[in-house]
Tab-separated table of C-alpha atoms and ligand atoms in Angstrom:
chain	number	residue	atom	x	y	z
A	1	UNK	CA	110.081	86.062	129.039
A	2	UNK	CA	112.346	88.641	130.037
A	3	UNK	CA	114.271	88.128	126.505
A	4	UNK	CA	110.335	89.008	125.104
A	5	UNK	CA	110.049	92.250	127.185
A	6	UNK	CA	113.241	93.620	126.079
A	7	UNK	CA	112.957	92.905	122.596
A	8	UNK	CA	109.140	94.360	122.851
A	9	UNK	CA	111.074	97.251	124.479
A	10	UNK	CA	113.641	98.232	121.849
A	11	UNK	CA	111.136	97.513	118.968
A	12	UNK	CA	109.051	100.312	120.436
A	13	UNK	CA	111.927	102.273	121.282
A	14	UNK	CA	113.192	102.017	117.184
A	15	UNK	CA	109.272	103.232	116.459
A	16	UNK	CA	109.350	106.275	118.624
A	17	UNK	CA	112.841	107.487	117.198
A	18	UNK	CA	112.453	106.932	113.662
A	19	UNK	CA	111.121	109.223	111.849
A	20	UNK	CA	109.749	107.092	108.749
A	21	UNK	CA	108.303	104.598	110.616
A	22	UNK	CA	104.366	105.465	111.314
A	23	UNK	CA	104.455	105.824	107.187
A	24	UNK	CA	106.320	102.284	106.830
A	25	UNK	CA	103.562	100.245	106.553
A	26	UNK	CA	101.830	102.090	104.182
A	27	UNK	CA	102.012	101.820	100.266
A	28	UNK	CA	104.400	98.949	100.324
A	29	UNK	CA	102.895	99.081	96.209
A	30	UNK	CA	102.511	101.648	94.357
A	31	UNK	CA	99.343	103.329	95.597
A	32	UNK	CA	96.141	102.887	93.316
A	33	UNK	CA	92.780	105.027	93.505
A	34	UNK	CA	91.009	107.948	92.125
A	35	UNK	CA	91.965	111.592	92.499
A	36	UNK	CA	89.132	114.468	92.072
A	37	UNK	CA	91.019	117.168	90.211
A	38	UNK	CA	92.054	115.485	86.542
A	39	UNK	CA	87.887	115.629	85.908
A	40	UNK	CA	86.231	117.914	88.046
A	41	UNK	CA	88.942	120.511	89.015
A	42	UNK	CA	87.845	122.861	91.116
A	43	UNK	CA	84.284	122.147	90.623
A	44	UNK	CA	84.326	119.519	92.887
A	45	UNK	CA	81.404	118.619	95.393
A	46	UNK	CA	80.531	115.871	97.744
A	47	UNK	CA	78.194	114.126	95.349
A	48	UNK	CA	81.151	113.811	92.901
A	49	UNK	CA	83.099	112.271	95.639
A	50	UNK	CA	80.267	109.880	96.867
A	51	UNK	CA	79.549	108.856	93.416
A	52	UNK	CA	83.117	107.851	92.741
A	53	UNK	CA	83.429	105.838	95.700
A	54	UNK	CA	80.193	104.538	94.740
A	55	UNK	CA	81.376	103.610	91.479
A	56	UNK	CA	84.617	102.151	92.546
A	57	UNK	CA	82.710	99.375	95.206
A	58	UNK	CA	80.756	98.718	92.299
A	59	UNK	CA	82.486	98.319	89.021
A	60	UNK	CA	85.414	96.097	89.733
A	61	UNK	CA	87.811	98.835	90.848
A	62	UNK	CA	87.710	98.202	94.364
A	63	UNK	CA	88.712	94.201	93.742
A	64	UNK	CA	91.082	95.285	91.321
A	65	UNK	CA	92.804	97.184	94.154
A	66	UNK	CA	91.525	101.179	93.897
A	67	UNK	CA	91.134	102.101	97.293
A	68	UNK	CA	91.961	105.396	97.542
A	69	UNK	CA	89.774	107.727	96.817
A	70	UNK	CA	91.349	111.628	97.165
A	71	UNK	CA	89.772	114.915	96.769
A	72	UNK	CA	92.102	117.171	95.646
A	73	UNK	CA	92.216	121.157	95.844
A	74	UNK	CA	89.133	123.630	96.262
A	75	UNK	CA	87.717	121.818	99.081
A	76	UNK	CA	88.953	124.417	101.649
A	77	UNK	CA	86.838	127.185	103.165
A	78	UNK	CA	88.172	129.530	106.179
A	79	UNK	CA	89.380	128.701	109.480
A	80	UNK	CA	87.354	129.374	112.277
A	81	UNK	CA	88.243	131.771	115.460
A	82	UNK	CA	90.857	128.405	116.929
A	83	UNK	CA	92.407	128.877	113.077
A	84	UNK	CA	90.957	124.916	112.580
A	85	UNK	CA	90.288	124.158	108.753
A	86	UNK	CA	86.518	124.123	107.459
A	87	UNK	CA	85.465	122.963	103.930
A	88	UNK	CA	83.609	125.230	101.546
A	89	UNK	CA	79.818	124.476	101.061
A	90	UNK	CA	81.196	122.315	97.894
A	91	UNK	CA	82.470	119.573	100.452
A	92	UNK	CA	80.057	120.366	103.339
A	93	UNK	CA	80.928	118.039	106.521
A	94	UNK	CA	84.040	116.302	105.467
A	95	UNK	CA	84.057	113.460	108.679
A	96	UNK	CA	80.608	112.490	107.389
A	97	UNK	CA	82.364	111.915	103.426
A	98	UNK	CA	85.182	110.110	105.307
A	99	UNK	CA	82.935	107.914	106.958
A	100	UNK	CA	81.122	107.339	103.716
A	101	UNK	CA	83.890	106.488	102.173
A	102	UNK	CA	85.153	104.520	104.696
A	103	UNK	CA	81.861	102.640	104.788
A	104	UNK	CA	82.244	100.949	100.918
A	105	UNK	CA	85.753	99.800	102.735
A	106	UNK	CA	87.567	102.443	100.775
A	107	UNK	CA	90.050	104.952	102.136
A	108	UNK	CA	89.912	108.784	101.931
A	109	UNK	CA	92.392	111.244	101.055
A	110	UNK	CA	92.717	114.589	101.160
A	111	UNK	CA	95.078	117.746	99.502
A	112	UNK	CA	97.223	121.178	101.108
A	113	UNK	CA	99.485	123.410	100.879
A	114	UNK	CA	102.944	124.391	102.966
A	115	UNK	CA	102.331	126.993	101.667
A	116	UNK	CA	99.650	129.942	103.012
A	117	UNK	CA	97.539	129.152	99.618
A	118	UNK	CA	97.129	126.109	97.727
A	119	UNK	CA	97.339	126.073	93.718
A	120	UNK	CA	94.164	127.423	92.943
A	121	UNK	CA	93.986	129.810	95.933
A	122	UNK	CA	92.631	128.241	98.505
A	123	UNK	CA	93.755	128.056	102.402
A	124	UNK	CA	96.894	126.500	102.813
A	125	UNK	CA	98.665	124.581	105.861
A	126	UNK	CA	101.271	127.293	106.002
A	127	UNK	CA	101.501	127.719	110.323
A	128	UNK	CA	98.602	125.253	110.372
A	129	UNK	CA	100.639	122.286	110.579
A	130	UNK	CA	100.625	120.670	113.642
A	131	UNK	CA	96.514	121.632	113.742
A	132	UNK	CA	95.900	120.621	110.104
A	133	UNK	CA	97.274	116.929	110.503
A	134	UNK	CA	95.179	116.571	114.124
A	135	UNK	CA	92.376	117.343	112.289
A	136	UNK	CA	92.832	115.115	108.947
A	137	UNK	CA	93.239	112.231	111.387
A	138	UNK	CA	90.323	113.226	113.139
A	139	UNK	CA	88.352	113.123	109.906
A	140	UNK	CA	89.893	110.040	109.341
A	141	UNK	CA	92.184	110.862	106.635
A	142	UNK	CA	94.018	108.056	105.115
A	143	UNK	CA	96.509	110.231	102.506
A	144	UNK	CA	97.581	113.584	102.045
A	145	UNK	CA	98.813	115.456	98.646
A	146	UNK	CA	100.953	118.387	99.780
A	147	UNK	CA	101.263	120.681	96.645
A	148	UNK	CA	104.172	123.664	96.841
A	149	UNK	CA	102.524	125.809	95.372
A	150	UNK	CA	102.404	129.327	97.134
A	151	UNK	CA	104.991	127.950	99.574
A	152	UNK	CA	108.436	129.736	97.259
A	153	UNK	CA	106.432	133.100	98.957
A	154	UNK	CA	107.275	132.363	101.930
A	155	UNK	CA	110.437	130.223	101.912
A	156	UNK	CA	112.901	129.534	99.908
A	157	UNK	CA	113.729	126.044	97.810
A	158	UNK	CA	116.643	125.430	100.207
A	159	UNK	CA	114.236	124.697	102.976
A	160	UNK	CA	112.405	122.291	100.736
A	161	UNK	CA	113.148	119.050	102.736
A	162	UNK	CA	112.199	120.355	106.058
A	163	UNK	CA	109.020	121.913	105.003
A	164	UNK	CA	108.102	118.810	104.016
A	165	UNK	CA	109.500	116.562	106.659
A	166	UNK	CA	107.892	119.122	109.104
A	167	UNK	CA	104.369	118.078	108.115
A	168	UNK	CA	105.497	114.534	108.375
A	169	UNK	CA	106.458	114.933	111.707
A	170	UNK	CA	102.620	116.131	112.321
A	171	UNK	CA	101.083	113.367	110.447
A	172	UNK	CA	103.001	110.678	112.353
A	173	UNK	CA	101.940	112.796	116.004
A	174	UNK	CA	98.465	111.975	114.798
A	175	UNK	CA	99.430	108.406	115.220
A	176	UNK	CA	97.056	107.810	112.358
A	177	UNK	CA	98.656	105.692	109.156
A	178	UNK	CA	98.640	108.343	106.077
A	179	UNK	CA	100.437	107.885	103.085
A	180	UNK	CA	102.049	111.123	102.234
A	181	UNK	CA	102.512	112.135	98.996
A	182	UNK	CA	104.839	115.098	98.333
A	183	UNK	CA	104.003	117.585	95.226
A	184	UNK	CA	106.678	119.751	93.749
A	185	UNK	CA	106.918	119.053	90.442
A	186	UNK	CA	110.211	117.041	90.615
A	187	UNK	CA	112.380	119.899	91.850
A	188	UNK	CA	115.541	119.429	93.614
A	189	UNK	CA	115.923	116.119	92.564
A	190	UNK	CA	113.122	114.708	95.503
A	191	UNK	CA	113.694	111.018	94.338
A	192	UNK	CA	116.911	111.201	96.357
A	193	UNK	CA	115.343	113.099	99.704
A	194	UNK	CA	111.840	111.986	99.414
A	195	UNK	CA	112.364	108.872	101.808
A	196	UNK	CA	114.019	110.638	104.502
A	197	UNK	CA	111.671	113.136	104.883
A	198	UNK	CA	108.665	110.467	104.810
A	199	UNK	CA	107.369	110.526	101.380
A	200	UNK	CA	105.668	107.629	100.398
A	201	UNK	CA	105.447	109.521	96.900
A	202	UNK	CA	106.501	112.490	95.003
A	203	UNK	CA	105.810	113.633	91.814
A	204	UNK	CA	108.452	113.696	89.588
A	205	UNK	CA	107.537	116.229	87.026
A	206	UNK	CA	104.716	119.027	86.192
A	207	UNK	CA	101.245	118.482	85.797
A	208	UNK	CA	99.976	115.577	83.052
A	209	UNK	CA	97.375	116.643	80.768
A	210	UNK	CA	94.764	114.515	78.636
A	211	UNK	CA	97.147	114.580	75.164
A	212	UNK	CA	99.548	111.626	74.172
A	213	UNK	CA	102.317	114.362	73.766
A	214	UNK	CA	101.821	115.568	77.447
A	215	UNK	CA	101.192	112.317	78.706
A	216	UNK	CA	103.955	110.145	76.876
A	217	UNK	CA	106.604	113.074	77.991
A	218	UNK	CA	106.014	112.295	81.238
A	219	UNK	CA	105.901	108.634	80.806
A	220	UNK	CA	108.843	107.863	78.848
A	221	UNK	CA	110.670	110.910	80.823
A	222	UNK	CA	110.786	108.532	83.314
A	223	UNK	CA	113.911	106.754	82.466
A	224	UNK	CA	116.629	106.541	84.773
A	225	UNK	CA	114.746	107.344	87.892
A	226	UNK	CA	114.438	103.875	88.861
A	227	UNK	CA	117.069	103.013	91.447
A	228	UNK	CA	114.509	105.467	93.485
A	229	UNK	CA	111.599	103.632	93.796
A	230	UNK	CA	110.745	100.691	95.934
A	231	UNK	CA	108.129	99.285	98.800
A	232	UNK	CA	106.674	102.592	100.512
A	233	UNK	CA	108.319	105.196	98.086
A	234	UNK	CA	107.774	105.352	94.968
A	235	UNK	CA	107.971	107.777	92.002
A	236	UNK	CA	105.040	109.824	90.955
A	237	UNK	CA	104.602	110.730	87.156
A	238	UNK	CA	101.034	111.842	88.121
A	239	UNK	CA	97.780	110.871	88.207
A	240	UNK	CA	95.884	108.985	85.165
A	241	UNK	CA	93.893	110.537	82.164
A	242	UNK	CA	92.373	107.468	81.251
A	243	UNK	CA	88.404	108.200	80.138
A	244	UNK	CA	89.006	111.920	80.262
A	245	UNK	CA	88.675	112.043	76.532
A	246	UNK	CA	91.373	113.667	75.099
A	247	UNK	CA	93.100	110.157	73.834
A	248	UNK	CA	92.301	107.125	71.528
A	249	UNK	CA	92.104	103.810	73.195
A	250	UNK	CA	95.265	102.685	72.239
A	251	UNK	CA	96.574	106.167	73.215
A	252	UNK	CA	94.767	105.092	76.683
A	253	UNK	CA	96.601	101.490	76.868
A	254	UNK	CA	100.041	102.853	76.374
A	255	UNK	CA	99.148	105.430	79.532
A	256	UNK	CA	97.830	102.501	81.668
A	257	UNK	CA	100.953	99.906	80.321
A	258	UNK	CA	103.734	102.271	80.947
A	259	UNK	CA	102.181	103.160	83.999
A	260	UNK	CA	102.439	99.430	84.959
A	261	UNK	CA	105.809	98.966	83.804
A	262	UNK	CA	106.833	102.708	85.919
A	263	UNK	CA	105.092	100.746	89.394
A	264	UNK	CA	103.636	103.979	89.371
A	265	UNK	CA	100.570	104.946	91.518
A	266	UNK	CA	97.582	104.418	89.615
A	267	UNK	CA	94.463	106.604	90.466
A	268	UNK	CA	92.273	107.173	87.824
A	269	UNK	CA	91.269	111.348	87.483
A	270	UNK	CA	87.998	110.404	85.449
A	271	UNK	CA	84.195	110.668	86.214
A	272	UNK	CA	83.689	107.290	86.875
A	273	UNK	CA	80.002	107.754	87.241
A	274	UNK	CA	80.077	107.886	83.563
A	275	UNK	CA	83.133	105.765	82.242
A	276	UNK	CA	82.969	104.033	78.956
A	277	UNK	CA	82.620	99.917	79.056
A	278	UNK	CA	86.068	100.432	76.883
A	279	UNK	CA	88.001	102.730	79.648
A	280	UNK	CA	87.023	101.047	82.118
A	281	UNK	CA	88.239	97.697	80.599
A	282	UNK	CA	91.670	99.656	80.695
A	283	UNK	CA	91.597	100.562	84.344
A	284	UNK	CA	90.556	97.221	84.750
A	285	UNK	CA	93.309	95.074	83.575
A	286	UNK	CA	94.302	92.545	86.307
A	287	UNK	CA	97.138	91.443	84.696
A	288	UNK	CA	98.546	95.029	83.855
A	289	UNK	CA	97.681	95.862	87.212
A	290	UNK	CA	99.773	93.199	88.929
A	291	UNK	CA	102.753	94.260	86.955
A	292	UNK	CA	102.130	97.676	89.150
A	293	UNK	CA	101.727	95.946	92.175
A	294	UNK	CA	104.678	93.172	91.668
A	295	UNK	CA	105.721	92.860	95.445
A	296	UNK	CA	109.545	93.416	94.913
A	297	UNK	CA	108.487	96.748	94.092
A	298	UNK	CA	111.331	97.213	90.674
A	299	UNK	CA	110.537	100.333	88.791
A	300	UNK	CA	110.742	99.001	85.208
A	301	UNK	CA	113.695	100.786	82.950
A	302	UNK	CA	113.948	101.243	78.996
A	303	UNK	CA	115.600	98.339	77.307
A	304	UNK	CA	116.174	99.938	74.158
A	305	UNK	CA	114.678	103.185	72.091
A	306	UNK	CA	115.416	103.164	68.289
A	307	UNK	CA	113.300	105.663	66.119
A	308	UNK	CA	109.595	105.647	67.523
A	309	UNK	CA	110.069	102.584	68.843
A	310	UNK	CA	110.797	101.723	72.873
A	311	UNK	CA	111.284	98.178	74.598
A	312	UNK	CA	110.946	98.457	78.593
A	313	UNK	CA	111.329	95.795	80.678
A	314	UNK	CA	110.204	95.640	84.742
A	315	UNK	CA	111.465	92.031	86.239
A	316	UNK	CA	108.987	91.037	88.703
A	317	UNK	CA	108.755	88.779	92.004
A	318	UNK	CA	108.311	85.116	90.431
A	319	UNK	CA	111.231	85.696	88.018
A	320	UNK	CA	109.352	86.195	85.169
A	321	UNK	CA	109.849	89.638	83.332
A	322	UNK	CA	107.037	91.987	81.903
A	323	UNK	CA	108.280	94.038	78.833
A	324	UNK	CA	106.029	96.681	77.141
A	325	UNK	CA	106.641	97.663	73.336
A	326	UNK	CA	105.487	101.207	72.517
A	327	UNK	CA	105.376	102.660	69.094
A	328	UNK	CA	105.255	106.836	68.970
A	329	UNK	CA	104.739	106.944	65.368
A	330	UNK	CA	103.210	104.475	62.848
A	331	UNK	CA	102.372	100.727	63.259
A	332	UNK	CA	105.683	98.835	63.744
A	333	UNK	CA	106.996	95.370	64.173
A	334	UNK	CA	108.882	95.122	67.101
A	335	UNK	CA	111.332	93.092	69.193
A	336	UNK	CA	113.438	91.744	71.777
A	337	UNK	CA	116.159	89.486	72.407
A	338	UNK	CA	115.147	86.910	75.179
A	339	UNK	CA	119.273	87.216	76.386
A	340	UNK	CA	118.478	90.857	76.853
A	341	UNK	CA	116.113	89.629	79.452
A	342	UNK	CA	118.702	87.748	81.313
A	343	UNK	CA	117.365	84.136	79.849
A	344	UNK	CA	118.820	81.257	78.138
A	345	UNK	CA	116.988	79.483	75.708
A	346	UNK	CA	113.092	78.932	74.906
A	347	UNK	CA	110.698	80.995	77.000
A	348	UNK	CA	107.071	81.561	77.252
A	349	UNK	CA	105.311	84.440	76.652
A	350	UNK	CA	102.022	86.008	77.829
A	351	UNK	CA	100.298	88.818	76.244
A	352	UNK	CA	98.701	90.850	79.515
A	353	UNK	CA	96.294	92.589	76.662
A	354	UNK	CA	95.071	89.764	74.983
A	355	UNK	CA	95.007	87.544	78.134
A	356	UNK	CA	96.250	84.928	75.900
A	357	UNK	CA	99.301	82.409	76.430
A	358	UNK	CA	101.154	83.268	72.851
A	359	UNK	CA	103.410	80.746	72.615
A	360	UNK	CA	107.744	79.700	73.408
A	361	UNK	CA	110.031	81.463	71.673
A	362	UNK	CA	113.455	80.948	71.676
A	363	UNK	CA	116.210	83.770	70.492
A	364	UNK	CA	113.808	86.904	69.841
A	365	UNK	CA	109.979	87.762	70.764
A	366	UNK	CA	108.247	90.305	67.899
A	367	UNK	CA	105.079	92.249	68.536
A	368	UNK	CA	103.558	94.456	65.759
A	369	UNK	CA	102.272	97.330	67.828
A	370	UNK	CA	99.837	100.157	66.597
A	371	UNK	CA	100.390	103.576	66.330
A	372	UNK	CA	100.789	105.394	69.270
A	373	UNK	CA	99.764	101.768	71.412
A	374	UNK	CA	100.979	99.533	72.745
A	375	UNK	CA	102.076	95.661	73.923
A	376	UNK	CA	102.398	94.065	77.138
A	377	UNK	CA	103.944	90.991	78.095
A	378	UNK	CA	104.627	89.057	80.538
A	379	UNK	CA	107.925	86.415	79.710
A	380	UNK	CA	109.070	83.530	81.604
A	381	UNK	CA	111.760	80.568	81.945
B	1	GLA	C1	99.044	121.512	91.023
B	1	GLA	C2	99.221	119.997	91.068
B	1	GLA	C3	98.024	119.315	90.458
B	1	GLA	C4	96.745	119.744	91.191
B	1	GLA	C5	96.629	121.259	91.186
B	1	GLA	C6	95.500	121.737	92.071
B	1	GLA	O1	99.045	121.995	89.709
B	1	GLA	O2	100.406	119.619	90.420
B	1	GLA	O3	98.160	117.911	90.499
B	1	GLA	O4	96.788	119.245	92.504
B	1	GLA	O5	97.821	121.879	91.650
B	1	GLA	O6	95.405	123.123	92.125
């Protein structure tokens, strides 16, 4: 008994000291939902929001494991006479789109600023800190996106890591589990700070756009970043473009596959009141998707890049290995050499796309992959 007490004791002792640890339990996998501002911008309203949750508790999403679902800037009106944060008219009363939210058992995030304006202008959390993450949690806030922006006005980069570990420190006073996810575009190398200062993501670069160019930039840019990522951190090459238009299906795969193979967080940035039975069959892909959200948590690396051609490879919890081909040009044969993956002799394969078994191959596995698509599998001893 009094062995119990003591270790009960120290355990809470370790929770109130550390500075990570209110955060720790969150996005042990990469974090998957949808995100208002890839689709609506600032145009976004509370219908939007409703409908998407709507959408996601109906379509399959919320199974598949979207549960986030974040509005991102332009929600902000002013502060009233106690300097507490009101939405605009857009958003209206946002407890009551929390709880709505909340009631299709999805979780609701929300987006600021350390900065006195966000991106497009709008009220910041700059000397709002402390009152901003009280009243998140009282809205019942489940993640924050906290954008630099306007925030090199009034410090400079330097003080990067504490403006960001100070709004940690008010998130985790809230007592309230809320996965943070730092925005700065990748500067000062925040893969290796992130972590300490409580970021459960950060992005890693500037802001994707709906083009393969834009897109694959970001996606293949990736390399070498992953001895960063892991269970509750994790890096950010944004938020998907899948359904927005701008890209051809297979354009749409290789975004959703390398995004797999990254264990980056997926939230779709679509108007999923209207998504195509096609895009949605890419968001939907249960056996891309649990490449992303392998619990040993390995970003997956680039195996080889010759020409237009790339191999990655992301070795996952059951000690099989999913490998992606990607073509940037033409249609190409490609392959790679099962020893490259660390195995000996025959192995199976699994194509994640075609949701087939393909065969054993022993020596060398080929693909033919599309222009600009690409070809996931999963291989296995
Ligand atoms: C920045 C971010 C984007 C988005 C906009 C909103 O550009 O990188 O993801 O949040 O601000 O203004």
């Amino acid at each position: 008994m009094h062995i119990r007490i003591t270790a009960g004791f120290f355990a809470l002792l370790l929770f109130a000291v550390s500075p990570t640890r209110a955060q720790s339990s969150v996005a042990q996998t990469p974090p998957m939902g949808w995100n208002s501002w890839n689709h609506f911008a600032c145009k976004v309203t509370a219908a939007d929001v409703r409908g998407a949750a709507d959408a996601i508790a109906k379509n399959g999403m919320k199974e598949a494991g979207y549960l986030y679902v974040n509005v991102d800037d332009c929600w902000q009106g002013t502060r009233d006479e106690e300097g507490h944060i009101r939405p605009n008219e857009n958003l209206g009363d946002m407890k009551a789109l929390a709880d709505y939210v909340h009631s299709k058992g999805l979780k609701f995030g929300i987006y600021s600023s350390p900065g006195p304006r966000t991106c497009a202008g709008f009220e910041g959390s700059y000397q709002h800190e402390e009152q901003d993450a009280q009243t998140y949690a009282a809205w019942g806030v489940d993640y924050l996106k906290y954008d630099w922006c306007s925030a090199s006005e009034v410090y400079p980069v330097s003080q990067i890591r504490d403006v960001y570990k100070k709004m940690h420190d008010a998130l985790q006073r809230t007592g309230r589990p809320i996965v943070y996810s730092l925005c700065q575009y990748g500067w000062e190398l925040v893969w290796r700070w992130g972590p300490e200062v409580g970021g459960n993501l950060w992005r890693t670069t500037g802001d994707i756009e709906d083009r393969y160019e834009s897109m694959t930039k970001i996606g293949f840019g990736q390399a070498g970043l992953e001895p960063f990522a892991g269970p509750g951190h994790w890096n950010d090459p944004d938020m998907l473009e899948i359904g927005n238009g701008g890209m051809s299906s297979d354009e749409y795969i290789t975004h959703m596959t390398l995004w797999c193979l990254l264990a980056a967080p997926l939230l779709a940035g679509n108007d999923l009141t209207r998504v195509t039975p096609v895009d949605l069959a890419i968001l939907l892909n249960k056996e891309a998707i649990a490449v992303d959200q392998d619990p040993k948590g390995v970003q997956g690396h680039r195996l080889s890049a010759e020409g237009p051609l790339e191999v990655w490879a992301k070795p996952l919890a059951d000690g099989s290995v999913a490998v992606g081909f990607f073509s940037r040009a033409g249609s190409y044969p490609a392959k790679v050499s099962v020893k490259d993956l660390g195995f000996t002799g025959a192995v199976h394969v699994r194509d994640l796309w075609l949701h087939k078994d393909v065969g054993t191959f022993d020596g060398e596995y080929r693909a033919q992959v599309p222009r600009h698509g690409a070809v996931l599998v999963r291989i296995w001893k």
